[in-house]
Amino acid sequence: MTVRDVIRILDAKVICGDESLFDVEVSDACGSDMMSDVLAFVKNQAVLLTGLVNVQVIRTADMMDMVCIVFVRGKMPDEDMIAVAKRKDMVLLATPHRMYTACGLLWQNGLKGEHKDA
Amino acid sequence: MSMLNLTYEVDGDDFTRAGEASSAVKKRLRSLGIPPEAIRKVAIALYEGEINMVIHANGGTIDVAVDPDKITMTLKDTGKGIADIKKAMQEGYSTAPDEVRNLGFGAGMGLPNMKKYSDHMEIDSTVGVGTTVYMEVYL
Ligand SMILES: Nc1ncnc2c1ncn2[C@@H]1O[C@H](COP(=O)(O)OP(=O)(O)O)[C@@H](O)[C@H]1O
Ligand SMILES: [Mg+2]
């Protein structure tokens, strides 16, 4: 799956991120509002889904080398957050779906990471 | 002397700036050609430590020393200190107020994460005086 697929599957609006980043392959994702939980498991997740909106979400994704953050339920980051994300070459997306649905849609479409056989 | 020493002051009053030092360290290590796996371990451990300095201790100082065989991180604050370090190290233990939890931290996973991603960690803390956390990541 690519970032472009994530955008399509989640009916997401692109908040920021260069088109060139849309072809990046993503193999795993993580959905959480608690950043320490995100930081606890390194397994090359490339996508972070969250309902939390503050700059620490961007920093957490940066520390984890994630390329794409999806804000669920249409939440919108502010200008400062977008500026930090741009500096880190990250794609920020907003989906109208709730966390549960957004994660389910990505899973159903094959974004299963190391859990392929589960 | 180490190959490289980095020092950062962490502002304890500005949660939005917490993590800037860790982010800067990450960038420097990348430019030095340190292996990505090691950088990620340093970045996560340092970031959790930096967050703790802001949410529990009114800020402090971060020192990072880069040597050929390891990266040493020293996080020093003059905050309230940790009364029971063993308890603080337990997963899920947190004294963080709800407002911190609403910001995405305070799940009591910070110190356990720091322990997990560093190869060696020591905490020196005195109640009312402050806390110093030492961490090493081997290269
Ligand atoms: N630098 C510090 N100064 C004072 N207390 C600290 C510091 N770091 C951690 N603590 C204490 O240890 C507890 C556990 O820390 P941590 O595992 O990072 O969880 P959290 O930050 O989510 O509360 C904190 O809730 C706090 O009581
Ligand atoms: Mg913490």
mmCIF file of C-alpha atoms and ligand atoms in Angstrom:
data_model
loop_
_atom_site.group_PDB
_atom_site.id
_atom_site.type_symbol
_atom_site.label_atom_id
_atom_site.label_comp_id
_atom_site.label_asym_id
_atom_site.label_seq_id
_atom_site.Cartn_x
_atom_site.Cartn_y
_atom_site.Cartn_z
ATOM 1 C CA MET A 1 0.000 0.000 0.000
ATOM 2 C CA THR A 2 1.188 3.532 -0.687
ATOM 3 C CA VAL A 3 0.310 6.845 0.956
ATOM 4 C CA ARG A 4 -1.831 7.493 -2.124
ATOM 5 C CA ASP A 5 -3.847 4.346 -1.329
ATOM 6 C CA VAL A 6 -4.278 5.492 2.280
ATOM 7 C CA ILE A 7 -5.670 8.819 1.036
ATOM 8 C CA ARG A 8 -8.147 7.046 -1.247
ATOM 9 C CA ILE A 9 -9.255 4.364 1.213
ATOM 10 C CA LEU A 10 -9.858 6.869 4.012
ATOM 11 C CA ASP A 11 -11.443 9.579 1.821
ATOM 12 C CA ALA A 12 -8.765 11.741 3.327
ATOM 13 C CA LYS A 13 -8.045 15.385 2.749
ATOM 14 C CA VAL A 14 -4.357 16.172 2.296
ATOM 15 C CA ILE A 15 -3.365 18.834 4.825
ATOM 16 C CA CYS A 16 0.268 18.933 3.756
ATOM 17 C CA GLY A 17 2.850 16.774 2.042
ATOM 18 C CA ASP A 18 4.543 16.818 -1.308
ATOM 19 C CA GLU A 19 3.066 14.648 -4.096
ATOM 20 C CA SER A 20 6.410 12.870 -4.313
ATOM 21 C CA LEU A 21 5.718 11.400 -0.859
ATOM 22 C CA PHE A 22 2.445 9.814 -1.996
ATOM 23 C CA ASP A 23 4.279 6.932 -3.657
ATOM 24 C CA VAL A 24 6.066 5.923 -0.457
ATOM 25 C CA GLU A 25 5.259 2.317 0.450
ATOM 26 C CA VAL A 26 3.729 1.844 3.898
ATOM 27 C CA SER A 27 3.642 -1.588 5.488
ATOM 28 C CA ASP A 28 2.264 -1.074 8.977
ATOM 29 C CA ALA A 29 0.251 1.410 10.977
ATOM 30 C CA CYS A 30 -0.494 2.332 14.552
ATOM 31 C CA GLY A 31 -3.658 3.903 15.988
ATOM 32 C CA SER A 32 -3.523 5.626 19.380
ATOM 33 C CA ASP A 33 -4.132 8.821 21.311
ATOM 34 C CA MET A 34 -1.434 7.963 23.856
ATOM 35 C CA MET A 35 1.962 8.852 22.435
ATOM 36 C CA SER A 36 3.939 6.658 24.851
ATOM 37 C CA ASP A 37 1.997 3.658 23.545
ATOM 38 C CA VAL A 38 3.037 4.590 20.027
ATOM 39 C CA LEU A 39 6.650 4.901 21.176
ATOM 40 C CA ALA A 40 6.573 1.543 22.957
ATOM 41 C CA PHE A 41 6.495 -0.647 19.853
ATOM 42 C CA VAL A 42 8.971 -0.145 17.059
ATOM 43 C CA LYS A 43 8.014 -2.302 14.125
ATOM 44 C CA ASN A 44 8.452 0.016 11.191
ATOM 45 C CA GLN A 45 4.976 1.471 11.356
ATOM 46 C CA ALA A 46 4.795 4.133 8.702
ATOM 47 C CA VAL A 47 1.343 5.534 9.437
ATOM 48 C CA LEU A 48 0.030 6.995 12.680
ATOM 49 C CA LEU A 49 -3.734 7.341 13.132
ATOM 50 C CA THR A 50 -4.765 9.557 16.018
ATOM 51 C CA GLY A 51 -7.529 11.705 17.438
ATOM 52 C CA LEU A 52 -4.996 13.769 19.351
ATOM 53 C CA VAL A 53 -4.108 17.142 17.906
ATOM 54 C CA ASN A 54 -0.948 18.762 19.258
ATOM 55 C CA VAL A 55 2.619 19.140 18.113
ATOM 56 C CA GLN A 56 3.783 16.137 20.146
ATOM 57 C CA VAL A 57 1.944 13.919 17.667
ATOM 58 C CA ILE A 58 4.293 15.177 14.937
ATOM 59 C CA ARG A 59 7.340 14.792 17.193
ATOM 60 C CA THR A 60 6.341 11.257 18.133
ATOM 61 C CA ALA A 61 5.956 10.308 14.482
ATOM 62 C CA ASP A 62 9.323 11.912 13.751
ATOM 63 C CA MET A 63 11.080 9.899 16.471
ATOM 64 C CA MET A 64 9.526 6.734 15.016
ATOM 65 C CA ASP A 65 10.531 7.666 11.445
ATOM 66 C CA MET A 66 6.871 7.601 10.384
ATOM 67 C CA VAL A 67 5.961 9.211 7.081
ATOM 68 C CA CYS A 68 2.239 9.835 7.401
ATOM 69 C CA ILE A 69 -0.152 10.971 10.128
ATOM 70 C CA VAL A 70 -3.913 10.579 9.776
ATOM 71 C CA PHE A 71 -6.135 12.722 12.000
ATOM 72 C CA VAL A 72 -9.436 10.971 12.489
ATOM 73 C CA ARG A 73 -12.944 12.468 12.695
ATOM 74 C CA GLY A 74 -11.890 15.406 10.559
ATOM 75 C CA LYS A 75 -9.656 16.946 13.221
ATOM 76 C CA MET A 76 -7.326 19.633 11.955
ATOM 77 C CA PRO A 77 -3.805 20.506 13.084
ATOM 78 C CA ASP A 78 -2.868 24.170 13.454
ATOM 79 C CA GLU A 79 -0.310 26.146 11.424
ATOM 80 C CA ASP A 80 2.537 25.448 13.849
ATOM 81 C CA MET A 81 1.996 21.700 13.626
ATOM 82 C CA ILE A 82 1.833 21.836 9.859
ATOM 83 C CA ALA A 83 5.079 23.823 9.748
ATOM 84 C CA VAL A 84 6.890 21.190 11.832
ATOM 85 C CA ALA A 85 5.487 18.363 9.695
ATOM 86 C CA LYS A 86 6.624 20.079 6.503
ATOM 87 C CA ARG A 87 10.150 20.390 7.858
ATOM 88 C CA LYS A 88 10.119 16.650 8.535
ATOM 89 C CA ASP A 89 8.821 15.724 5.083
ATOM 90 C CA MET A 90 5.679 14.214 6.531
ATOM 91 C CA VAL A 91 2.256 13.805 4.970
ATOM 92 C CA LEU A 92 -0.629 14.986 7.165
ATOM 93 C CA LEU A 93 -4.106 13.708 6.339
ATOM 94 C CA ALA A 94 -7.578 14.291 7.772
ATOM 95 C CA THR A 95 -10.228 11.604 7.444
ATOM 96 C CA PRO A 96 -13.897 12.027 8.335
ATOM 97 C CA HIS A 97 -13.930 8.437 9.682
ATOM 98 C CA ARG A 98 -13.698 7.560 13.351
ATOM 99 C CA MET A 99 -10.581 5.819 14.666
ATOM 100 C CA TYR A 100 -12.217 2.376 14.705
ATOM 101 C CA THR A 101 -13.481 2.657 11.168
ATOM 102 C CA ALA A 102 -10.302 4.190 9.782
ATOM 103 C CA CYS A 103 -8.121 1.429 11.249
ATOM 104 C CA GLY A 104 -10.598 -1.188 10.042
ATOM 105 C CA LEU A 105 -10.580 0.151 6.499
ATOM 106 C CA LEU A 106 -6.795 0.115 6.275
ATOM 107 C CA TRP A 107 -6.578 -3.378 7.746
ATOM 108 C CA GLN A 108 -9.276 -4.673 5.403
ATOM 109 C CA ASN A 109 -7.386 -3.257 2.450
ATOM 110 C CA GLY A 110 -4.208 -5.076 3.380
ATOM 111 C CA LEU A 111 -2.272 -2.805 5.713
ATOM 112 C CA LYS A 112 -1.462 -5.538 8.192
ATOM 113 C CA GLY A 113 2.254 -5.226 8.847
ATOM 114 C CA GLU A 114 3.574 -8.210 10.715
ATOM 115 C CA HIS A 115 0.081 -9.515 11.440
ATOM 116 C CA LYS A 116 -0.619 -10.904 8.004
ATOM 117 C CA ASP A 117 -1.454 -14.393 9.215
ATOM 118 C CA ALA A 118 -3.482 -13.309 12.228
ATOM 119 C CA MET B 1 36.773 13.855 25.617
ATOM 120 C CA SER B 2 34.045 12.518 23.384
ATOM 121 C CA MET B 3 33.984 12.903 19.627
ATOM 122 C CA LEU B 4 31.049 15.269 19.976
ATOM 123 C CA ASN B 5 29.163 16.852 22.867
ATOM 124 C CA LEU B 6 25.737 18.420 22.524
ATOM 125 C CA THR B 7 24.004 20.432 25.249
ATOM 126 C CA TYR B 8 20.410 21.657 25.325
ATOM 127 C CA GLU B 9 18.403 23.651 27.822
ATOM 128 C CA VAL B 10 14.866 22.314 28.139
ATOM 129 C CA ASP B 11 12.168 24.894 28.882
ATOM 130 C CA GLY B 12 9.882 23.535 31.560
ATOM 131 C CA ASP B 13 7.033 25.935 30.871
ATOM 132 C CA ASP B 14 6.380 25.198 27.230
ATOM 133 C CA PHE B 15 4.916 21.793 26.438
ATOM 134 C CA THR B 16 4.734 22.627 22.751
ATOM 135 C CA ARG B 17 8.539 22.898 22.629
ATOM 136 C CA ALA B 18 9.152 19.632 24.489
ATOM 137 C CA GLY B 19 10.962 17.296 22.125
ATOM 138 C CA GLU B 20 12.838 19.984 20.234
ATOM 139 C CA ALA B 21 16.139 18.932 21.801
ATOM 140 C CA SER B 22 15.536 15.252 20.962
ATOM 141 C CA SER B 23 14.605 16.186 17.439
ATOM 142 C CA ALA B 24 17.799 18.260 17.080
ATOM 143 C CA VAL B 25 19.918 15.404 18.441
ATOM 144 C CA LYS B 26 18.316 13.017 15.992
ATOM 145 C CA LYS B 27 19.206 15.303 13.111
ATOM 146 C CA ARG B 28 22.815 15.668 14.242
ATOM 147 C CA LEU B 29 23.282 11.930 14.665
ATOM 148 C CA ARG B 30 21.872 11.362 11.208
ATOM 149 C CA SER B 31 24.375 13.796 9.697
ATOM 150 C CA LEU B 32 27.161 11.879 11.464
ATOM 151 C CA GLY B 33 26.107 8.682 9.720
ATOM 152 C CA ILE B 34 25.171 6.814 12.921
ATOM 153 C CA PRO B 35 23.143 3.646 12.108
ATOM 154 C CA PRO B 36 19.365 4.402 11.896
ATOM 155 C CA GLU B 37 18.451 1.725 14.456
ATOM 156 C CA ALA B 38 20.738 3.314 17.052
ATOM 157 C CA ILE B 39 19.427 6.780 16.217
ATOM 158 C CA ARG B 40 15.858 5.647 16.742
ATOM 159 C CA LYS B 41 16.725 4.138 20.136
ATOM 160 C CA VAL B 42 18.429 7.370 21.198
ATOM 161 C CA ALA B 43 15.619 9.534 19.825
ATOM 162 C CA ILE B 44 12.804 7.679 21.594
ATOM 163 C CA ALA B 45 14.615 7.304 24.930
ATOM 164 C CA LEU B 46 15.675 10.947 24.904
ATOM 165 C CA TYR B 47 12.250 12.185 23.842
ATOM 166 C CA GLU B 48 10.504 10.385 26.718
ATOM 167 C CA GLY B 49 13.126 11.796 29.091
ATOM 168 C CA GLU B 50 12.699 15.294 27.706
ATOM 169 C CA ILE B 51 8.914 15.045 28.059
ATOM 170 C CA ASN B 52 9.363 13.950 31.680
ATOM 171 C CA MET B 53 11.576 16.975 32.377
ATOM 172 C CA VAL B 54 8.791 19.218 31.122
ATOM 173 C CA ILE B 55 5.750 17.536 32.664
ATOM 174 C CA HIS B 56 7.304 16.494 35.994
ATOM 175 C CA ALA B 57 10.297 18.729 36.655
ATOM 176 C CA ASN B 58 10.100 22.280 35.189
ATOM 177 C CA GLY B 59 12.753 21.594 32.581
ATOM 178 C CA GLY B 60 16.482 21.027 32.866
ATOM 179 C CA THR B 61 19.587 20.267 30.847
ATOM 180 C CA ILE B 62 20.294 17.527 28.330
ATOM 181 C CA ASP B 63 23.846 16.480 27.493
ATOM 182 C CA VAL B 64 24.603 14.043 24.717
ATOM 183 C CA ALA B 65 28.094 12.642 24.191
ATOM 184 C CA VAL B 66 28.921 10.743 21.032
ATOM 185 C CA ASP B 67 31.796 8.261 21.179
ATOM 186 C CA PRO B 68 32.905 5.647 18.660
ATOM 187 C CA ASP B 69 31.327 2.857 20.709
ATOM 188 C CA LYS B 70 28.344 4.528 22.388
ATOM 189 C CA ILE B 71 26.054 7.495 22.807
ATOM 190 C CA THR B 72 25.640 8.768 26.365
ATOM 191 C CA MET B 73 22.656 10.891 27.386
ATOM 192 C CA THR B 74 22.502 12.809 30.663
ATOM 193 C CA LEU B 75 19.231 14.489 31.625
ATOM 194 C CA LYS B 76 19.512 16.679 34.684
ATOM 195 C CA ASP B 77 16.729 18.597 36.366
ATOM 196 C CA THR B 78 16.163 20.368 39.659
ATOM 197 C CA GLY B 79 12.541 19.304 39.894
ATOM 198 C CA LYS B 80 10.644 17.624 42.679
ATOM 199 C CA GLY B 81 12.546 14.337 42.459
ATOM 200 C CA ILE B 82 11.280 10.756 42.485
ATOM 201 C CA ALA B 83 10.511 9.262 45.893
ATOM 202 C CA ASP B 84 10.267 5.616 44.824
ATOM 203 C CA ILE B 85 12.258 4.915 41.660
ATOM 204 C CA LYS B 86 11.297 1.238 41.561
ATOM 205 C CA LYS B 87 7.633 2.158 41.558
ATOM 206 C CA ALA B 88 8.174 4.923 38.980
ATOM 207 C CA MET B 89 9.792 2.360 36.670
ATOM 208 C CA GLN B 90 6.659 0.176 36.621
ATOM 209 C CA GLU B 91 4.621 0.199 33.434
ATOM 210 C CA GLY B 92 1.465 2.216 33.951
ATOM 211 C CA TYR B 93 2.606 4.058 37.073
ATOM 212 C CA SER B 94 2.095 7.777 36.671
ATOM 213 C CA THR B 95 1.526 10.793 38.847
ATOM 214 C CA ALA B 96 0.743 12.940 35.799
ATOM 215 C CA PRO B 97 -2.459 15.004 36.078
ATOM 216 C CA ASP B 98 -5.346 14.504 33.635
ATOM 217 C CA GLU B 99 -4.388 17.587 31.642
ATOM 218 C CA VAL B 100 -1.106 15.862 30.724
ATOM 219 C CA ARG B 101 -2.978 12.707 29.732
ATOM 220 C CA ASN B 102 -5.189 14.795 27.478
ATOM 221 C CA LEU B 103 -1.997 15.859 25.709
ATOM 222 C CA GLY B 104 -1.096 12.238 24.920
ATOM 223 C CA PHE B 105 1.386 11.571 27.717
ATOM 224 C CA GLY B 106 1.136 10.391 31.306
ATOM 225 C CA ALA B 107 0.392 6.739 30.545
ATOM 226 C CA GLY B 108 3.229 5.693 32.818
ATOM 227 C CA MET B 109 5.199 4.232 29.946
ATOM 228 C CA GLY B 110 7.964 6.840 29.704
ATOM 229 C CA LEU B 111 10.562 5.398 32.073
ATOM 230 C CA PRO B 112 9.841 1.812 30.907
ATOM 231 C CA ASN B 113 10.319 2.964 27.307
ATOM 232 C CA MET B 114 13.587 4.685 28.234
ATOM 233 C CA LYS B 115 14.772 1.479 29.877
ATOM 234 C CA LYS B 116 13.687 -0.554 26.874
ATOM 235 C CA TYR B 117 15.447 1.537 24.220
ATOM 236 C CA SER B 118 18.649 2.305 26.110
ATOM 237 C CA ASP B 119 21.286 -0.378 26.640
ATOM 238 C CA HIS B 120 22.108 0.977 30.070
ATOM 239 C CA MET B 121 20.153 3.331 32.327
ATOM 240 C CA GLU B 122 20.651 4.776 35.793
ATOM 241 C CA ILE B 123 18.494 7.191 37.770
ATOM 242 C CA ASP B 124 19.782 9.406 40.567
ATOM 243 C CA SER B 125 17.024 11.248 42.338
ATOM 244 C CA THR B 126 16.536 13.124 45.586
ATOM 245 C CA VAL B 127 13.130 14.424 46.594
ATOM 246 C CA GLY B 128 13.126 18.209 46.626
ATOM 247 C CA VAL B 129 16.532 18.396 44.909
ATOM 248 C CA GLY B 130 16.125 16.893 41.478
ATOM 249 C CA THR B 131 16.658 13.985 39.154
ATOM 250 C CA THR B 132 19.471 12.913 36.861
ATOM 251 C CA VAL B 133 18.893 10.173 34.322
ATOM 252 C CA TYR B 134 21.862 8.574 32.539
ATOM 253 C CA MET B 135 21.301 6.472 29.467
ATOM 254 C CA GLU B 136 23.671 4.770 27.047
ATOM 255 C CA VAL B 137 23.029 3.325 23.623
ATOM 256 C CA TYR B 138 25.854 1.145 22.300
ATOM 257 C CA LEU B 139 26.998 1.449 18.737
HETATM 258 N N1 LIG C 1 12.268 13.974 35.849
HETATM 259 C C1 LIG C 1 11.339 13.592 36.751
HETATM 260 N N2 LIG C 1 11.151 14.331 37.886
HETATM 261 C C2 LIG C 1 10.239 13.967 38.796
HETATM 262 N N3 LIG C 1 9.450 12.877 38.675
HETATM 263 C C3 LIG C 1 9.591 12.102 37.588
HETATM 264 C C4 LIG C 1 10.533 12.417 36.564
HETATM 265 N N4 LIG C 1 10.454 11.458 35.612
HETATM 266 C C5 LIG C 1 9.513 10.598 36.027
HETATM 267 N N5 LIG C 1 8.984 10.966 37.219
HETATM 268 C C6 LIG C 1 7.968 10.252 38.003
HETATM 269 O O1 LIG C 1 7.893 8.913 37.555
HETATM 270 C C7 LIG C 1 6.562 8.618 37.100
HETATM 271 C C8 LIG C 1 6.617 7.654 35.924
HETATM 272 O O2 LIG C 1 7.251 8.270 34.803
HETATM 273 P P1 LIG C 1 6.896 7.752 33.335
HETATM 274 O O3 LIG C 1 7.133 6.286 33.287
HETATM 275 O O4 LIG C 1 7.647 8.591 32.368
HETATM 276 O O5 LIG C 1 5.349 7.996 33.233
HETATM 277 P P2 LIG C 1 4.514 9.324 32.976
HETATM 278 O O6 LIG C 1 5.480 10.391 32.542
HETATM 279 O O7 LIG C 1 3.573 8.920 31.913
HETATM 280 O O8 LIG C 1 3.844 9.657 34.256
HETATM 281 C C9 LIG C 1 5.965 9.963 36.759
HETATM 282 O O9 LIG C 1 4.569 9.953 36.787
HETATM 283 C C10 LIG C 1 6.574 10.846 37.850
HETATM 284 O O10 LIG C 1 5.896 10.677 39.066
HETATM 285 MG MG MG C 2 6.861 10.119 31.074
#
